[in-house]
Structure formats: structure tokens, C-alpha cells
Amino acid sequence: MAENVVPRVRVPRDASAGESVSVRTLISHPMESGARRGSDGNLIPRSIINRFTCEFNGEMVIDVTIEPSVSTNPYFQFDAVVNETGTFAFTWYDDDGSVYTDTADITVA
Amino acid sequence: AAAFFGLPHIASAAQLDEAIAAFTGGSDMANDGITLIAPEIAENGNTVPIEVDAPGAAAIMLLAAGNPNADVCTFNFGPAAGSHLAATRIRLAGEQDVIAIARMPDGTFKQARQTVRVTIGGCGG
């Protein structure tokens, strides 16, 4: 079970209509790969974020399938096109069934 | 994988081919129209910055040819994507090729690969 999982996102506060804005996200998570051995010599069970999605006003921006080769504290940067004022919704899916969410508002002039 | 007890689990070429075939269905891949930005030398294999850009792509899959499991992640772009660029940080077990394969909306595929040298491996092997 991953503890102290904190999502962080960064999007511009405002933009002009039709602009492509850069979105950066990071979630603090150990991303235990399942390939490491603990001090007792046994494999530590895999526990990772296996999927990440970002939607803007209900429309999909990016949907990422994640394997253990993604680093601890998975970071993603991508672009989204914004045509109207609205809200980004971010969702991270954990192996243990937990779902973490965050949102960010953007004002489009 | 249990057969490799105690050894670092390195992906076999077969596992890499399987992962690619699962994505492309065995289609031919063009070598242009996709950009993969990775460092030539990564000091720390635990967190290697990778950026891919394939204009017009529907999805981009990232692979690490020399990791225990070659799959790294797959970016699926939705209608609100501003470009077909994505950046992340990945683990690399040692010196190896990083491969990016883009699936275009018309069903064709494009690939780019780059060798990354790694000073300290990042897979706990």
C-alpha cells in the first residue's frame, strides 16, 4: 500500500482560445517495480500507478498506460488545446485499487 | 520469470518483439516523422528524462529494450490533445536502446530508437 500519495499539477492560469497549453503533472508514489528484493531476500510485490488520464471539460487529452519501468514519482508533461474556460480533471489509478484525482482551472479569454 | 532466480531479470529479445507485435500487429514501421529525445548518457538509471513527439499520432508506445520488462508506457492522445508530444521519466537497467513507436490514425506505424548509456542501473537487479 502506497502512503503519502500526493498529486501535483501545473497548468497556466489563463490562455487565449484555441491555444495549446503545456500541462505538467507529478504524483509522489514509490512505484515499487516488483523486481527488487527486500532485506529478507524476497521480492517486494509490485505496487505502481498503472494508468493516468487527463480530461478537459470531459474531453480526453491523454490516457497513459503505465508499466513498472516508469520512475518513482511518475511525471508527465504534455499539451492540451483549450477553446473555452474550463477545468482539467486528472486521475491516477493505483495497483491497489486506489484512485487519486486532482483538478485545475483555466480561464480562456 | 521464476527460472531466472537471483539474476537481474533482463528482457529477452523475444519479449521485446512480442511487446512490439502486440502494438503494431507486425506492420512495417517508417523511421521518420517521430522524434525521440533521450540523453546519450544517463548518470542515474532510476530517472531518465525521455520526450517523444510524433505529429498526428493516435498513440505512442515507449519501450526499453534491456529492461526486465520492455514495456514502459503508452500515451493515447485524445481529441483535446494540443500536440502529440509527451515527456516523462523512466527507469533503465543499463546501457540499452530506448524505442518509441507511434501509431498513426491511418493504421501505419513509425519508430525511433536511441541508445542510452547508464552509469548506475535503475532496476534494483
Coordinates of C-alpha atoms in Angstrom, one line a residue:
Chain A
M1 CA 0.0 0.0 0.0
A2 CA 1.5 3.3 -1.1
E3 CA 1.4 6.0 1.5
N4 CA 1.5 9.8 1.3
V5 CA 0.5 9.8 -2.3
V6 CA 0.2 13.5 -3.3
P7 CA -0.7 14.6 -6.8
R8 CA 0.6 17.9 -8.1
V9 CA -0.4 19.5 -11.4
R10 CA 0.6 22.7 -13.1
V11 CA -1.3 24.4 -15.9
P12 CA -1.3 28.1 -17.0
R13 CA -3.9 30.3 -15.2
D14 CA -5.2 31.7 -18.4
A15 CA -4.9 31.3 -22.2
S16 CA -6.4 32.5 -25.4
A17 CA -9.0 30.5 -27.2
G18 CA -7.6 27.6 -29.3
E19 CA -4.2 27.9 -27.7
S20 CA -2.1 24.8 -26.9
V21 CA -1.0 24.9 -23.3
S22 CA 1.6 22.9 -21.6
V23 CA 0.4 20.7 -18.7
R24 CA 2.8 19.2 -16.1
T25 CA 1.8 16.6 -13.6
L26 CA 3.6 14.7 -10.9
I27 CA 2.4 12.3 -8.2
S28 CA 4.5 11.2 -5.3
H29 CA 4.4 7.4 -5.4
P30 CA 7.1 4.8 -4.8
M31 CA 6.3 2.9 -8.0
E32 CA 7.6 -0.4 -6.5
S33 CA 8.5 -2.3 -9.6
G34 CA 8.2 -5.9 -8.3
A35 CA 11.7 -6.7 -9.5
R36 CA 13.5 -5.5 -6.3
R37 CA 14.4 -7.8 -3.3
G38 CA 13.9 -6.7 0.2
S39 CA 16.4 -7.2 3.1
D40 CA 14.9 -10.7 3.6
G41 CA 15.8 -11.7 0.0
N42 CA 12.2 -11.9 -1.1
L43 CA 10.8 -10.0 -4.0
I44 CA 8.9 -6.9 -2.9
P45 CA 5.4 -7.1 -4.5
R46 CA 4.7 -4.7 -7.4
S47 CA 2.8 -1.6 -6.4
I48 CA 2.6 1.1 -9.1
I49 CA 0.3 3.6 -10.7
N50 CA -0.8 1.7 -13.8
R51 CA -2.9 4.4 -15.6
F52 CA -3.1 8.1 -15.8
T53 CA -5.7 10.2 -17.6
C54 CA -6.3 13.9 -18.2
E55 CA -9.6 15.3 -19.4
F56 CA -10.5 18.9 -20.2
N57 CA -14.2 19.7 -19.8
G58 CA -15.0 16.0 -20.2
E59 CA -12.9 15.6 -23.4
M60 CA -9.9 13.3 -23.3
V61 CA -6.5 14.9 -23.6
I62 CA -4.2 12.0 -22.8
D63 CA -4.6 8.5 -21.4
V64 CA -1.3 6.8 -20.4
T65 CA -0.8 3.1 -19.8
I66 CA 2.0 2.7 -17.3
E67 CA 4.4 -0.2 -16.6
P68 CA 6.9 -0.6 -13.8
S69 CA 9.7 1.0 -15.9
V70 CA 8.3 4.5 -15.2
S71 CA 10.3 6.2 -12.5
T72 CA 9.3 6.8 -8.8
N73 CA 7.0 9.8 -8.6
P74 CA 5.7 9.5 -12.1
Y75 CA 6.0 12.7 -14.1
F76 CA 4.2 13.5 -17.3
Q77 CA 4.3 16.6 -19.5
F78 CA 2.0 17.1 -22.5
D79 CA 0.0 19.7 -24.4
A80 CA -3.7 20.4 -24.3
V81 CA -5.7 22.6 -26.6
V82 CA -8.2 24.9 -24.8
N83 CA -11.2 26.5 -26.6
E84 CA -13.1 27.7 -23.6
T85 CA -12.8 28.4 -19.9
G86 CA -12.9 25.1 -18.0
T87 CA -11.4 22.5 -15.8
F88 CA -8.8 19.9 -16.2
A89 CA -9.5 16.6 -14.4
F90 CA -6.6 14.4 -13.6
T91 CA -6.9 10.8 -12.5
W92 CA -4.3 8.3 -11.4
Y93 CA -5.1 4.6 -10.9
D94 CA -3.1 2.6 -8.3
D95 CA -2.5 -1.2 -8.5
D96 CA -4.1 -1.4 -5.0
G97 CA -7.4 -0.1 -6.4
S98 CA -6.9 3.4 -5.1
V99 CA -7.8 6.3 -7.4
Y100 CA -6.3 9.7 -6.9
T101 CA -7.7 12.8 -8.5
D102 CA -6.9 16.5 -8.9
T103 CA -8.3 19.4 -10.9
A104 CA -7.0 22.6 -12.3
D105 CA -9.0 25.6 -13.7
I106 CA -8.0 27.7 -16.7
T107 CA -9.6 30.9 -17.9
V108 CA -9.8 31.4 -21.6
A109 CA -10.2 34.9 -22.9
Chain B
A1 CA 10.5 -15.4 -14.9
A2 CA 10.9 -17.5 -11.8
A3 CA 13.5 -19.5 -13.7
F4 CA 15.9 -16.6 -13.5
F5 CA 16.1 -16.7 -9.8
G6 CA 18.6 -14.3 -8.2
L7 CA 19.7 -12.9 -11.5
P8 CA 18.8 -9.5 -12.8
H9 CA 15.7 -10.1 -14.9
I10 CA 16.6 -8.8 -18.3
A11 CA 14.0 -8.9 -21.1
S12 CA 14.7 -11.4 -23.8
A13 CA 14.6 -10.3 -27.4
A14 CA 11.5 -12.4 -27.7
Q15 CA 9.7 -10.4 -25.0
L16 CA 10.6 -7.2 -26.8
D17 CA 9.4 -8.5 -30.2
E18 CA 6.2 -9.7 -28.5
A19 CA 5.6 -6.3 -27.0
I20 CA 6.1 -4.6 -30.3
A21 CA 3.9 -7.1 -32.2
A22 CA 1.1 -6.6 -29.7
F23 CA 1.2 -2.9 -30.5
T24 CA 1.8 -2.9 -34.3
G25 CA 0.4 -6.3 -35.3
G26 CA 3.7 -6.9 -37.1
S27 CA 3.3 -3.9 -39.5
D28 CA 6.3 -2.3 -41.1
M29 CA 7.5 0.9 -39.5
A30 CA 8.8 4.1 -41.1
N31 CA 11.8 5.7 -39.5
D32 CA 10.7 9.3 -40.0
G33 CA 8.0 11.6 -38.6
I34 CA 8.8 10.7 -35.0
T35 CA 11.3 12.4 -32.7
L36 CA 12.7 10.7 -29.5
I37 CA 14.7 12.9 -27.2
A38 CA 16.8 11.0 -24.6
P39 CA 20.1 11.7 -23.0
E40 CA 23.2 10.0 -24.6
I41 CA 24.5 9.3 -21.1
A42 CA 22.2 8.9 -18.1
E43 CA 24.1 9.2 -14.8
N44 CA 21.2 7.7 -12.8
G45 CA 19.2 4.9 -14.4
N46 CA 16.4 5.5 -11.8
T47 CA 15.1 8.6 -13.5
V48 CA 16.0 9.2 -17.2
P49 CA 14.1 12.0 -18.9
I50 CA 12.5 11.0 -22.2
E51 CA 10.5 13.1 -24.6
V52 CA 8.6 11.9 -27.7
D53 CA 6.9 13.9 -30.4
A54 CA 5.1 12.3 -33.4
P55 CA 2.8 14.9 -35.1
G56 CA -0.6 13.4 -35.8
A57 CA -0.1 10.2 -33.9
A58 CA -3.0 8.4 -32.2
A59 CA -0.8 6.7 -29.7
I60 CA 2.9 6.4 -28.9
M61 CA 4.4 3.4 -27.1
L62 CA 7.8 3.7 -25.3
L63 CA 10.0 0.6 -24.8
A64 CA 13.2 -0.1 -23.1
A65 CA 14.9 -3.0 -24.9
G66 CA 17.1 -4.0 -22.0
N67 CA 14.8 -3.8 -19.0
P68 CA 13.3 -6.8 -17.2
N69 CA 10.0 -5.9 -18.9
A70 CA 10.4 -4.0 -22.2
D71 CA 7.1 -2.1 -21.9
V72 CA 7.5 1.4 -20.3
C73 CA 4.3 3.2 -21.1
T74 CA 1.8 4.1 -23.9
F75 CA 0.5 7.6 -24.5
N76 CA -3.0 7.6 -26.0
F77 CA -3.9 11.1 -27.3
G78 CA -7.5 12.3 -27.1
P79 CA -9.3 14.9 -29.1
A80 CA -8.3 17.7 -26.7
A81 CA -4.5 17.0 -27.1
G82 CA -2.7 20.1 -28.2
S83 CA 0.1 18.3 -29.8
H84 CA 1.4 14.7 -30.0
L85 CA 4.3 15.3 -27.6
A86 CA 4.8 13.8 -24.2
A87 CA 7.6 13.8 -21.7
T88 CA 8.2 11.5 -18.7
R89 CA 11.0 9.9 -16.6
I90 CA 11.8 6.3 -16.9
R91 CA 14.0 3.6 -15.3
L92 CA 16.8 1.9 -17.3
A93 CA 18.6 -1.2 -16.0
G94 CA 21.7 -0.5 -18.0
E95 CA 23.0 0.7 -21.4
Q96 CA 20.3 -0.1 -23.9
D97 CA 18.1 1.1 -26.7
V98 CA 15.0 3.2 -25.9
I99 CA 12.4 2.7 -28.6
A100 CA 9.4 4.9 -29.4
I101 CA 6.7 3.6 -31.8
A102 CA 3.8 5.8 -33.0
R103 CA 0.5 4.5 -34.3
M104 CA -0.9 6.9 -36.8
P105 CA -4.7 7.3 -37.3
D106 CA -4.4 5.6 -40.8
G107 CA -3.0 2.4 -39.2
T108 CA 0.6 2.9 -40.2
F109 CA 3.5 3.0 -37.7
K110 CA 6.6 5.0 -37.2
Q111 CA 9.5 4.2 -34.9
A112 CA 12.6 5.9 -33.5
R113 CA 15.3 4.4 -31.3
Q114 CA 18.3 5.8 -29.4
T115 CA 21.0 4.1 -27.3
V116 CA 21.3 5.5 -23.8
R117 CA 24.4 4.7 -21.7
V118 CA 23.6 4.4 -18.0
T119 CA 26.1 4.9 -15.2
I120 CA 24.0 3.5 -12.4
G121 CA 21.3 1.0 -13.3
G122 CA 17.8 1.7 -12.1
C123 CA 16.0 -1.7 -11.8
G124 CA 17.4 -3.0 -8.5
G125 CA 18.9 -6.0 -10.2

